[in-house]
């Protein structure tokens, strides 16, 4: 199917070589057709051990962390090589992640590849050293120099929903900062990572061991990576539940831990906003990639006086979106990643019914499809913010509509969540917008349809949505240590 993956099977990248997995192979499945599209190398604990050793050696025994220009060259080379194979990568992404092809020209593939340029330029232009001048603490004249340097070996663990965006956001910035990396991608999307591994091995000067890519169907390899004393830092994107396990594991060796976790973001419509426009936008957005986005606004919070009208508009919007074949350029809502994920969404829909919620549109599998892990876009009404579906992340095309009693009540609802990832507010009044954006406790917040996603813009969460920021200068600095050198004069 792909020359990047000979015989429809992928390999591990360890110590600069493409190798087989110690546990043989595992199958990767097209979620739109339920067909097995091929196999991926299934690493075992010994493979992970070798990968960590390779990353350690590359960090400790080469000049990688100090040669900023060479790193920029390597990242540029990787970007160019990825761009040259973009059609193969696109086919893999659509087939394996079920990503609508429309999104692969943006955040599902080409956007994150292009964003590697921002990381490379940071490696070149970052101020690695700051002169703090001379001071005389304790009467000893001392010249102080503040240096920023790489943390060391980074263990990167990623989910399946936006595999390239998340893999490249971690790889690009960690490498630009001078680290070496062991990447363990999600078991549902091994090819998206392994195809990149084959490009790195065959088309770049990235030295052996600087990037290692270890695919496996065993989550335990992630746990191994987070507890190994040779790993200095863990960068993790995934669910909050797994994030807690990662943090606990990393604590045993006091690793720097960077977490991008789940969300339950709120879309606040104030009473002066154009309700039809706002609700239509919110409804459409929640169906993108079948709702499998951590920062999607899955709680629609509307003025109580116009609640019924808002529910009707939401129902018309989501009812008009048909989940479909992700290879079709018109599809925005493809399948869920797996049968397991669909069962999880269906479980939440049942909980909504049991708790007295009203399914206004959707609520199950599309009648016209007997293959693929599809679910109909769904609107849940007649609930408040205490409902389970308003509190927990569903990760499907499901919008819960909640009434508010004014701006402060809308803010209260937005913040009444264990999460704090993202959000949105619609209003025509700059003062009211400022009042809301000052008080909503989230890492990003959009206003009237603004887009916060960009290579130079840090992304991440408050509260149980994570620790730290990805992308932007702040994201780059997550991968740096600070060293002060004090020289007596
Ligand atoms: P997940 O937490 O189940 O798995 C994520 C990764 O962690 C996988 O690679 C998995 O193999 C690994 N893993 C599992 N158990 C582990 C352990 N004990 N130790 C170390 N690694 C372990 O998440 P998922 O289902 O793949 O992805 C969906 C979740 O990711 C959602 O909750 C979503 O909100 C979140 N997400 C967050 C962001 C963000 O930036 N905040 C972005 C995308 C997805």
Short mmCIF file of C-alpha atoms and ligand atoms in Angstrom, two decimals:
data_model
loop_
_atom_site.label_atom_id
_atom_site.label_comp_id
_atom_site.label_asym_id
_atom_site.label_seq_id
_atom_site.Cartn_x
_atom_site.Cartn_y
_atom_site.Cartn_z
CA UNK A 1 0.00 0.00 0.00
CA UNK A 2 2.77 2.46 0.91
CA UNK A 3 6.46 2.45 0.13
CA UNK A 4 6.98 4.06 3.54
CA UNK A 5 5.65 0.84 5.03
CA UNK A 6 6.86 -2.10 2.95
CA UNK A 7 4.47 -5.09 2.97
CA UNK A 8 1.97 -3.02 4.93
CA UNK A 9 4.02 -3.41 8.03
CA UNK A 10 5.91 -0.83 10.04
CA UNK A 11 9.12 -1.00 12.05
CA UNK A 12 10.54 0.53 15.19
CA UNK A 13 13.22 3.22 14.98
CA UNK A 14 15.86 2.48 17.60
CA UNK A 15 19.41 3.81 17.63
CA UNK A 16 19.07 5.02 14.04
CA UNK A 17 17.95 1.62 12.67
CA UNK A 18 14.57 0.39 11.51
CA UNK A 19 14.00 -2.86 13.38
CA UNK A 20 11.31 -5.45 14.10
CA UNK A 21 9.48 -5.61 17.42
CA UNK A 22 10.42 -8.16 20.08
CA UNK A 23 6.75 -9.05 20.45
CA UNK A 24 6.15 -9.56 16.73
CA UNK A 25 3.41 -7.41 15.24
CA UNK A 26 -0.05 -6.08 16.04
CA UNK A 27 -2.82 -5.12 13.65
CA UNK A 28 -3.84 -1.61 12.76
CA UNK A 29 -7.44 -1.06 11.71
CA UNK A 30 -9.22 1.42 9.46
CA UNK A 31 -11.98 2.80 11.72
CA UNK A 32 -14.16 3.79 8.74
CA UNK A 33 -14.24 0.27 7.28
CA UNK A 34 -13.22 -1.95 10.23
CA UNK A 35 -10.67 -3.57 7.88
CA UNK A 36 -7.23 -4.54 9.09
CA UNK A 37 -4.96 -2.41 6.91
CA UNK A 38 -1.72 -3.98 8.03
CA UNK A 39 0.54 -4.52 10.98
CA UNK A 40 2.90 -2.54 13.16
CA UNK A 41 6.03 -3.67 14.97
CA UNK A 42 5.09 -4.67 18.50
CA UNK A 43 7.90 -3.65 20.84
CA UNK A 44 8.56 -5.42 24.11
CA UNK A 45 10.21 -4.16 27.28
CA UNK A 46 13.67 -5.03 25.97
CA UNK A 47 13.08 -2.87 22.88
CA UNK A 48 12.03 0.04 25.07
CA UNK A 49 15.12 -0.50 27.21
CA UNK A 50 17.36 -0.39 24.09
CA UNK A 51 15.60 2.75 22.84
CA UNK A 52 16.11 4.56 26.16
CA UNK A 53 19.78 3.51 26.18
CA UNK A 54 20.20 4.82 22.62
CA UNK A 55 18.63 8.16 23.53
CA UNK A 56 20.84 8.39 26.62
CA UNK A 57 24.00 7.68 24.63
CA UNK A 58 23.07 10.17 21.92
CA UNK A 59 22.50 12.83 24.54
CA UNK A 60 25.55 12.12 26.70
CA UNK A 61 28.15 11.27 24.05
CA UNK A 62 27.49 13.67 21.17
CA UNK A 63 27.37 17.42 20.64
CA UNK A 64 23.69 17.32 19.67
CA UNK A 65 22.52 19.37 22.65
CA UNK A 66 25.11 22.12 22.04
CA UNK A 67 25.10 22.35 18.24
CA UNK A 68 22.11 24.62 17.69
CA UNK A 69 22.73 25.21 13.98
CA UNK A 70 23.01 21.48 13.25
CA UNK A 71 19.73 20.81 15.02
CA UNK A 72 17.99 23.53 13.01
CA UNK A 73 19.42 21.92 9.85
CA UNK A 74 18.11 18.48 10.88
CA UNK A 75 14.62 19.76 11.71
CA UNK A 76 14.47 21.63 8.38
CA UNK A 77 15.58 18.48 6.60
CA UNK A 78 12.90 16.47 8.37
CA UNK A 79 10.23 19.01 7.40
CA UNK A 80 11.32 18.95 3.76
CA UNK A 81 11.41 15.13 3.70
CA UNK A 82 7.94 14.94 5.27
CA UNK A 83 6.61 17.43 2.74
CA UNK A 84 8.05 15.32 -0.09
CA UNK A 85 6.13 12.26 1.18
CA UNK A 86 3.01 14.11 2.23
CA UNK A 87 0.62 12.18 -0.03
CA UNK A 88 1.70 8.85 1.47
CA UNK A 89 1.41 10.31 4.95
CA UNK A 90 -2.03 11.66 4.08
CA UNK A 91 -3.26 8.25 2.96
CA UNK A 92 -1.92 6.66 6.14
CA UNK A 93 -3.51 9.33 8.35
CA UNK A 94 -6.94 9.00 6.77
CA UNK A 95 -6.83 5.19 6.77
CA UNK A 96 -5.48 4.75 10.28
CA UNK A 97 -6.83 7.69 12.32
CA UNK A 98 -10.10 8.00 10.34
CA UNK A 99 -9.19 11.67 9.96
CA UNK A 100 -11.38 13.46 7.40
CA UNK A 101 -9.09 14.20 4.44
CA UNK A 102 -10.22 17.84 4.59
CA UNK A 103 -8.38 18.20 7.91
CA UNK A 104 -5.10 16.79 6.59
CA UNK A 105 -4.34 20.05 4.81
CA UNK A 106 -4.51 21.67 8.26
CA UNK A 107 -4.06 20.40 11.82
CA UNK A 108 -4.13 16.70 10.97
CA UNK A 109 -0.96 16.74 8.86
CA UNK A 110 0.30 19.63 6.76
CA UNK A 111 -0.09 22.26 9.50
CA UNK A 112 2.10 20.42 12.03
CA UNK A 113 4.71 19.61 9.35
CA UNK A 114 4.94 23.30 8.41
CA UNK A 115 5.10 24.22 12.11
CA UNK A 116 8.46 22.40 12.39
CA UNK A 117 9.88 25.55 10.81
CA UNK A 118 8.99 27.55 13.93
CA UNK A 119 10.86 25.04 16.12
CA UNK A 120 13.94 25.11 13.85
CA UNK A 121 14.05 28.90 13.85
CA UNK A 122 13.84 28.92 17.65
CA UNK A 123 16.88 26.63 17.84
CA UNK A 124 18.77 29.23 15.78
CA UNK A 125 17.56 32.43 17.37
CA UNK A 126 16.95 31.57 21.01
CA UNK A 127 19.06 33.47 23.54
CA UNK A 128 20.81 30.54 25.17
CA UNK A 129 22.93 32.64 27.50
CA UNK A 130 22.20 35.80 29.50
CA UNK A 131 24.88 37.87 31.19
CA UNK A 132 23.75 38.77 34.72
CA UNK A 133 26.86 40.87 35.30
CA UNK A 134 28.97 41.02 38.45
CA UNK A 135 27.62 40.95 41.99
CA UNK A 136 29.41 40.50 45.29
CA UNK A 137 27.40 38.12 47.39
CA UNK A 138 29.19 37.48 50.68
CA UNK A 139 31.86 39.96 49.61
CA UNK A 140 33.11 37.82 46.70
CA UNK A 141 32.95 39.60 43.36
CA UNK A 142 31.33 37.10 41.01
CA UNK A 143 30.37 37.17 37.37
CA UNK A 144 27.11 35.33 36.73
CA UNK A 145 26.03 33.79 33.48
CA UNK A 146 22.60 32.28 33.05
CA UNK A 147 22.48 29.41 30.59
CA UNK A 148 19.53 27.50 29.20
CA UNK A 149 20.22 23.96 28.11
CA UNK A 150 18.38 20.80 27.16
CA UNK A 151 16.75 18.70 29.89
CA UNK A 152 18.21 15.46 28.49
CA UNK A 153 16.34 12.32 27.44
CA UNK A 154 12.65 13.03 26.87
CA UNK A 155 10.02 10.29 26.94
CA UNK A 156 7.09 11.36 24.73
CA UNK A 157 3.76 9.53 25.01
CA UNK A 158 0.97 10.49 22.63
CA UNK A 159 -2.70 9.74 21.83
CA UNK A 160 -4.40 8.81 18.56
CA UNK A 161 -6.75 11.70 17.82
CA UNK A 162 -4.35 14.19 16.17
CA UNK A 163 -1.30 11.94 15.90
CA UNK A 164 0.91 14.17 13.75
CA UNK A 165 0.02 17.40 15.48
CA UNK A 166 0.89 15.97 18.86
CA UNK A 167 3.92 13.91 17.75
CA UNK A 168 5.49 16.88 15.90
CA UNK A 169 4.67 19.41 18.62
CA UNK A 170 6.65 17.23 21.00
CA UNK A 171 9.43 16.11 18.63
CA UNK A 172 10.00 19.51 17.02
CA UNK A 173 10.29 21.49 20.24
CA UNK A 174 12.14 18.81 22.23
CA UNK A 175 14.73 18.44 19.45
CA UNK A 176 15.04 22.19 18.85
CA UNK A 177 15.84 22.56 22.56
CA UNK A 178 18.60 19.93 22.25
CA UNK A 179 17.04 16.86 23.83
CA UNK A 180 16.96 13.31 22.57
CA UNK A 181 13.60 11.55 22.46
CA UNK A 182 11.89 8.20 22.84
CA UNK A 183 8.41 8.50 21.32
CA UNK A 184 5.74 5.97 22.25
CA UNK A 185 2.67 6.65 20.12
CA UNK A 186 -0.84 5.34 20.81
CA UNK A 187 -1.58 1.72 19.90
CA UNK A 188 -4.43 2.89 17.63
CA UNK A 189 -2.16 4.97 15.34
CA UNK A 190 1.24 3.26 15.13
CA UNK A 191 1.71 3.87 11.40
CA UNK A 192 1.40 7.65 11.67
CA UNK A 193 4.49 7.61 13.89
CA UNK A 194 6.34 4.72 12.26
CA UNK A 195 6.11 6.29 8.79
CA UNK A 196 7.85 9.34 10.23
CA UNK A 197 10.47 7.01 11.73
CA UNK A 198 11.24 5.54 8.34
CA UNK A 199 11.64 9.06 6.87
CA UNK A 200 13.96 10.06 9.72
CA UNK A 201 16.12 6.96 9.23
CA UNK A 202 16.37 7.24 5.47
CA UNK A 203 16.20 10.94 4.62
CA UNK A 204 17.72 12.97 7.43
CA UNK A 205 21.07 13.54 9.14
CA UNK A 206 19.44 13.19 12.57
CA UNK A 207 22.08 11.16 14.44
CA UNK A 208 21.33 7.60 15.64
CA UNK A 209 19.52 7.57 18.96
CA UNK A 210 18.36 11.19 18.83
CA UNK A 211 14.83 10.07 17.94
CA UNK A 212 13.56 6.60 18.77
CA UNK A 213 10.03 5.52 17.90
CA UNK A 214 8.65 2.55 19.78
CA UNK A 215 5.22 1.26 18.73
CA UNK A 216 3.43 -1.32 20.84
CA UNK A 217 -0.04 -2.48 21.78
CA UNK A 218 1.11 -2.63 25.40
CA UNK A 219 0.40 0.51 27.45
CA UNK A 220 2.94 -0.88 29.94
CA UNK A 221 5.73 0.37 27.70
CA UNK A 222 4.50 3.88 28.41
CA UNK A 223 4.71 3.14 32.12
CA UNK A 224 8.25 1.77 31.61
CA UNK A 225 9.28 4.98 29.86
CA UNK A 226 7.88 7.14 32.65
CA UNK A 227 9.69 5.28 35.43
CA UNK A 228 13.11 4.61 33.89
CA UNK A 229 15.81 6.60 35.74
CA UNK A 230 17.68 7.31 32.46
CA UNK A 231 14.74 9.41 31.24
CA UNK A 232 14.92 13.02 32.46
CA UNK A 233 11.52 14.29 31.39
CA UNK A 234 8.14 12.96 30.34
CA UNK A 235 5.94 14.83 27.90
CA UNK A 236 2.50 13.27 27.80
CA UNK A 237 -0.72 13.96 25.94
CA UNK A 238 -3.74 11.83 26.69
CA UNK A 239 -6.56 11.38 29.15
CA UNK A 240 -6.50 12.87 32.62
CA UNK A 241 -6.77 9.38 34.15
CA UNK A 242 -3.61 8.22 32.37
CA UNK A 243 -1.96 11.58 33.11
CA UNK A 244 -2.37 10.89 36.83
CA UNK A 245 -0.66 7.50 36.41
CA UNK A 246 2.15 9.12 34.40
CA UNK A 247 2.69 11.76 37.07
CA UNK A 248 2.69 9.20 39.87
CA UNK A 249 5.14 6.97 38.00
CA UNK A 250 7.43 9.86 37.10
CA UNK A 251 7.47 10.94 40.75
CA UNK A 252 9.54 7.92 41.74
CA UNK A 253 12.53 9.39 39.89
CA UNK A 254 11.40 13.05 40.21
CA UNK A 255 11.18 13.66 36.47
CA UNK A 256 10.14 16.90 34.96
CA UNK A 257 6.58 16.17 33.83
CA UNK A 258 4.65 17.96 31.15
CA UNK A 259 0.99 17.00 30.76
CA UNK A 260 -1.65 17.84 28.14
CA UNK A 261 -4.84 16.18 29.31
CA UNK A 262 -8.56 16.12 28.78
CA UNK A 263 -11.13 18.90 28.59
CA UNK A 264 -14.82 19.74 28.93
CA UNK A 265 -14.75 23.20 27.46
CA UNK A 266 -17.67 25.62 27.46
CA UNK A 267 -19.00 27.78 24.64
CA UNK A 268 -20.65 30.80 26.24
CA UNK A 269 -23.27 32.70 24.25
CA UNK A 270 -24.08 36.04 25.91
CA UNK A 271 -27.53 37.55 25.42
CA UNK A 272 -26.38 40.21 22.95
CA UNK A 273 -24.78 37.71 20.55
CA UNK A 274 -26.27 36.55 17.27
CA UNK A 275 -27.73 33.31 18.65
CA UNK A 276 -28.18 31.54 15.31
CA UNK A 277 -24.64 32.29 14.19
CA UNK A 278 -23.08 31.39 17.53
CA UNK A 279 -24.98 28.14 18.02
CA UNK A 280 -24.46 27.12 14.40
CA UNK A 281 -20.72 27.63 14.79
CA UNK A 282 -20.63 25.72 18.11
CA UNK A 283 -22.64 22.85 16.65
CA UNK A 284 -20.48 22.51 13.57
CA UNK A 285 -17.21 22.68 15.55
CA UNK A 286 -18.13 19.86 17.89
CA UNK A 287 -18.52 17.47 14.94
CA UNK A 288 -15.03 18.07 13.55
CA UNK A 289 -13.18 14.72 13.49
CA UNK A 290 -16.26 13.17 15.16
CA UNK A 291 -15.69 15.24 18.28
CA UNK A 292 -12.35 13.61 19.03
CA UNK A 293 -10.57 16.79 20.02
CA UNK A 294 -9.47 17.60 23.55
CA UNK A 295 -10.20 21.32 23.21
CA UNK A 296 -13.62 21.11 21.53
CA UNK A 297 -16.36 23.11 23.23
CA UNK A 298 -18.75 20.34 24.21
CA UNK A 299 -20.88 22.38 26.63
CA UNK A 300 -23.03 24.99 24.88
CA UNK A 301 -24.13 27.55 27.50
CA UNK A 302 -26.94 29.82 26.28
CA UNK A 303 -29.26 32.47 27.76
CA UNK A 304 -32.17 30.77 29.59
CA UNK A 305 -34.75 32.98 27.87
CA UNK A 306 -33.66 31.62 24.49
CA UNK A 307 -32.90 28.04 25.51
CA UNK A 308 -35.53 26.33 23.33
CA UNK A 309 -34.52 28.35 20.30
CA UNK A 310 -30.84 27.48 20.86
CA UNK A 311 -31.66 23.77 21.20
CA UNK A 312 -33.58 23.90 17.91
CA UNK A 313 -30.70 25.60 16.09
CA UNK A 314 -28.22 23.11 17.54
CA UNK A 315 -30.44 20.20 16.51
CA UNK A 316 -30.76 21.57 12.97
CA UNK A 317 -26.99 22.03 12.74
CA UNK A 318 -25.93 18.64 14.09
CA UNK A 319 -28.85 16.90 12.39
CA UNK A 320 -27.58 18.29 9.10
CA UNK A 321 -24.12 16.78 9.51
CA UNK A 322 -23.90 13.22 8.27
CA UNK A 323 -20.97 11.17 9.48
CA UNK A 324 -19.21 9.81 6.46
CA UNK A 325 -16.27 8.37 4.59
CA UNK A 326 -13.15 10.30 5.65
CA UNK A 327 -11.66 9.94 2.15
CA UNK A 328 -14.50 12.10 0.83
CA UNK A 329 -13.31 15.75 0.64
CA UNK A 330 -16.72 16.95 1.89
CA UNK A 331 -16.65 14.93 5.12
CA UNK A 332 -16.03 16.79 8.36
CA UNK A 333 -17.31 14.10 10.75
CA UNK A 334 -15.65 10.72 10.17
CA UNK A 335 -15.68 7.63 12.37
CA UNK A 336 -14.62 7.25 15.98
CA UNK A 337 -11.24 5.60 16.35
CA UNK A 338 -12.41 2.20 17.60
CA UNK A 339 -15.27 0.03 18.69
CA UNK A 340 -14.12 0.62 22.26
CA UNK A 341 -14.38 4.39 21.82
CA UNK A 342 -17.82 4.08 20.24
CA UNK A 343 -18.98 1.92 23.15
CA UNK A 344 -17.73 4.63 25.51
CA UNK A 345 -19.73 7.31 23.69
CA UNK A 346 -22.82 5.11 23.66
CA UNK A 347 -22.41 4.53 27.39
CA UNK A 348 -22.47 8.30 27.96
CA UNK A 349 -25.58 8.69 25.81
CA UNK A 350 -27.32 6.09 27.95
CA UNK A 351 -26.21 7.88 31.13
CA UNK A 352 -27.66 11.12 29.71
CA UNK A 353 -31.02 9.40 29.17
CA UNK A 354 -30.93 7.77 32.60
CA UNK A 355 -30.28 11.14 34.23
CA UNK A 356 -33.29 12.72 32.48
CA UNK A 357 -31.50 14.33 29.54
CA UNK A 358 -33.38 14.66 26.25
CA UNK A 359 -31.66 13.43 23.09
CA UNK A 360 -32.92 15.98 20.58
CA UNK A 361 -31.09 14.64 17.57
CA UNK A 362 -28.74 11.70 17.01
CA UNK A 363 -28.23 9.39 19.96
CA UNK A 364 -26.85 6.31 18.25
CA UNK A 365 -25.31 4.74 15.18
CA UNK A 366 -26.24 5.97 11.69
CA UNK A 367 -28.93 3.77 10.16
CA UNK A 368 -27.28 3.78 6.73
CA UNK A 369 -23.94 2.23 7.79
CA UNK A 370 -23.20 -1.32 8.81
CA UNK A 371 -19.40 -0.88 8.81
CA UNK A 372 -17.21 1.64 10.57
CA UNK A 373 -17.26 3.02 14.10
CA UNK A 374 -19.63 5.88 13.30
CA UNK A 375 -21.96 7.71 15.66
CA UNK A 376 -24.57 10.29 14.75
CA UNK A 377 -23.95 13.89 15.86
CA UNK A 378 -26.02 14.25 19.01
CA UNK A 379 -27.60 17.10 20.94
CA UNK A 380 -28.51 16.60 24.60
CA UNK A 381 -30.92 19.09 26.18
CA UNK A 382 -32.78 19.57 29.47
CA UNK A 383 -29.72 19.01 31.62
CA UNK A 384 -27.77 21.31 33.87
CA UNK A 385 -24.06 21.43 34.60
CA UNK A 386 -24.32 18.69 37.23
CA UNK A 387 -25.18 16.03 34.59
CA UNK A 388 -22.48 13.43 34.01
CA UNK A 389 -22.32 14.36 30.31
CA UNK A 390 -21.61 17.96 31.31
CA UNK A 391 -18.80 16.96 33.64
CA UNK A 392 -16.94 14.13 31.91
CA UNK A 393 -15.13 14.05 28.60
CA UNK A 394 -17.07 11.99 26.04
CA UNK A 395 -14.81 12.33 22.98
CA UNK A 396 -17.55 12.03 20.39
CA UNK A 397 -19.78 14.41 18.36
CA UNK A 398 -22.00 15.20 21.33
CA UNK A 399 -23.13 18.67 22.39
CA UNK A 400 -24.77 19.30 25.78
CA UNK A 401 -26.93 22.44 25.92
CA UNK A 402 -27.09 24.21 29.29
CA UNK A 403 -28.97 27.40 30.26
CA UNK A 404 -27.32 30.38 31.99
CA UNK A 405 -28.84 33.32 33.90
CA UNK A 406 -26.48 36.09 32.84
CA UNK A 407 -22.78 36.64 32.25
CA UNK A 408 -21.58 35.79 35.75
CA UNK A 409 -23.66 32.64 35.81
CA UNK A 410 -22.19 31.64 32.43
CA UNK A 411 -18.69 32.16 33.87
CA UNK A 412 -19.62 30.13 36.94
CA UNK A 413 -20.80 27.24 34.73
CA UNK A 414 -17.67 27.38 32.56
CA UNK A 415 -15.46 27.20 35.65
CA UNK A 416 -17.56 24.57 37.42
CA UNK A 417 -15.48 21.76 35.94
CA UNK A 418 -12.44 19.76 36.96
CA UNK A 419 -10.98 20.71 33.58
CA UNK A 420 -9.66 24.03 32.29
CA UNK A 421 -8.45 23.45 28.76
CA UNK A 422 -10.27 25.84 26.43
CA UNK A 423 -13.47 27.74 25.82
CA UNK A 424 -15.22 30.35 23.75
CA UNK A 425 -17.39 33.40 24.26
CA UNK A 426 -19.68 35.19 21.81
CA UNK A 427 -20.84 38.76 22.39
CA UNK A 428 -20.73 42.12 20.65
CA UNK A 429 -19.68 44.06 23.74
CA UNK A 430 -15.90 44.35 24.29
CA UNK A 431 -16.35 45.08 28.01
CA UNK A 432 -18.45 41.98 28.57
CA UNK A 433 -16.02 39.90 26.53
CA UNK A 434 -13.15 41.18 28.66
CA UNK A 435 -15.13 40.45 31.85
CA UNK A 436 -15.59 36.85 30.70
CA UNK A 437 -12.11 36.20 29.29
CA UNK A 438 -10.56 37.56 32.52
CA UNK A 439 -12.52 35.11 34.64
CA UNK A 440 -12.74 31.86 32.72
CA UNK A 441 -9.94 29.65 34.01
CA UNK A 442 -8.67 27.94 30.85
CA UNK A 443 -5.42 27.88 28.89
CA UNK A 444 -7.03 29.16 25.69
CA UNK A 445 -10.29 31.01 25.05
CA UNK A 446 -11.66 32.02 21.67
CA UNK A 447 -13.82 35.08 21.05
CA UNK A 448 -16.50 35.15 18.35
CA UNK A 449 -14.92 32.33 16.34
CA UNK A 450 -11.25 33.29 16.75
CA UNK A 451 -8.65 30.53 16.28
CA UNK A 452 -5.93 30.14 18.92
CA UNK A 453 -4.14 27.22 17.23
CA UNK A 454 -0.78 28.24 15.77
CA UNK A 455 2.91 27.27 16.11
CA UNK A 456 3.78 30.46 18.00
CA UNK A 457 0.80 30.25 20.39
CA UNK A 458 1.18 28.22 23.59
CA UNK A 459 -1.56 25.67 24.19
CA UNK A 460 -2.41 23.81 27.39
CA UNK A 461 -4.67 23.60 30.36
CA UNK A 462 -5.46 24.88 33.82
CA UNK A 463 -6.61 22.55 36.61
CA UNK A 464 -6.88 18.87 35.65
CA UNK A 465 -6.34 19.63 31.96
CA UNK A 466 -2.60 19.58 32.45
CA UNK A 467 0.66 21.13 33.50
CA UNK A 468 2.73 23.24 31.12
CA UNK A 469 2.28 24.54 27.60
CA UNK A 470 2.91 23.05 24.17
CA UNK A 471 4.11 25.19 21.22
CA UNK A 472 5.15 28.83 21.24
CA UNK A 473 8.27 30.00 23.07
CA UNK A 474 6.66 28.81 26.31
CA UNK A 475 6.33 25.33 24.82
CA UNK A 476 9.97 25.32 23.72
CA UNK A 477 11.12 26.38 27.18
CA UNK A 478 9.33 23.40 28.75
CA UNK A 479 12.18 21.35 27.28
CA UNK A 480 14.94 23.45 28.84
CA UNK A 481 16.80 23.44 32.13
CA UNK A 482 18.34 26.56 33.70
CA UNK A 483 21.96 26.64 34.79
CA UNK A 484 23.76 29.49 36.54
CA UNK A 485 27.54 29.66 36.15
CA UNK A 486 29.20 31.84 38.81
CA UNK A 487 32.87 32.82 38.24
CA UNK A 488 34.85 34.72 40.87
CA UNK A 489 36.52 37.85 39.53
P1 LIG B 1 -4.90 7.60 26.79
O1 LIG B 1 -4.66 8.39 28.01
O2 LIG B 1 -5.71 6.37 26.89
O3 LIG B 1 -3.52 7.17 26.11
C1 LIG B 1 -2.54 8.12 25.74
C2 LIG B 1 -1.20 7.42 25.63
O4 LIG B 1 -0.80 6.97 26.92
C3 LIG B 1 -1.15 6.20 24.73
O5 LIG B 1 0.05 6.22 23.99
C4 LIG B 1 -1.15 5.05 25.74
O6 LIG B 1 -0.53 3.87 25.24
C5 LIG B 1 -0.33 5.62 26.86
N1 LIG B 1 -0.55 5.02 28.19
C6 LIG B 1 -1.63 4.36 28.65
N2 LIG B 1 -1.45 4.01 29.94
C7 LIG B 1 -0.24 4.47 30.31
C8 LIG B 1 0.50 4.48 31.53
N3 LIG B 1 0.02 3.92 32.64
N4 LIG B 1 1.70 5.08 31.55
C9 LIG B 1 2.20 5.69 30.46
N5 LIG B 1 1.54 5.71 29.28
C10 LIG B 1 0.34 5.13 29.20
O7 LIG B 1 -5.54 8.65 25.76
P2 LIG B 1 -6.14 8.34 24.32
O8 LIG B 1 -7.42 7.61 24.52
O9 LIG B 1 -5.10 7.78 23.44
O10 LIG B 1 -6.46 9.83 23.82
C11 LIG B 1 -7.60 10.53 24.17
C12 LIG B 1 -7.36 11.45 25.34
O11 LIG B 1 -6.28 12.34 25.05
C13 LIG B 1 -8.52 12.35 25.66
O12 LIG B 1 -8.74 12.38 27.05
C14 LIG B 1 -8.08 13.72 25.17
O13 LIG B 1 -8.69 14.79 25.81
C15 LIG B 1 -6.64 13.67 25.42
N6 LIG B 1 -5.94 14.65 24.57
C16 LIG B 1 -5.46 15.79 25.14
C17 LIG B 1 -4.86 16.75 24.36
C18 LIG B 1 -4.32 18.01 24.97
O14 LIG B 1 -3.47 18.62 24.37
N7 LIG B 1 -4.75 18.42 26.13
C19 LIG B 1 -4.72 16.55 23.01
C20 LIG B 1 -5.23 15.38 22.45
C21 LIG B 1 -5.83 14.43 23.25
#
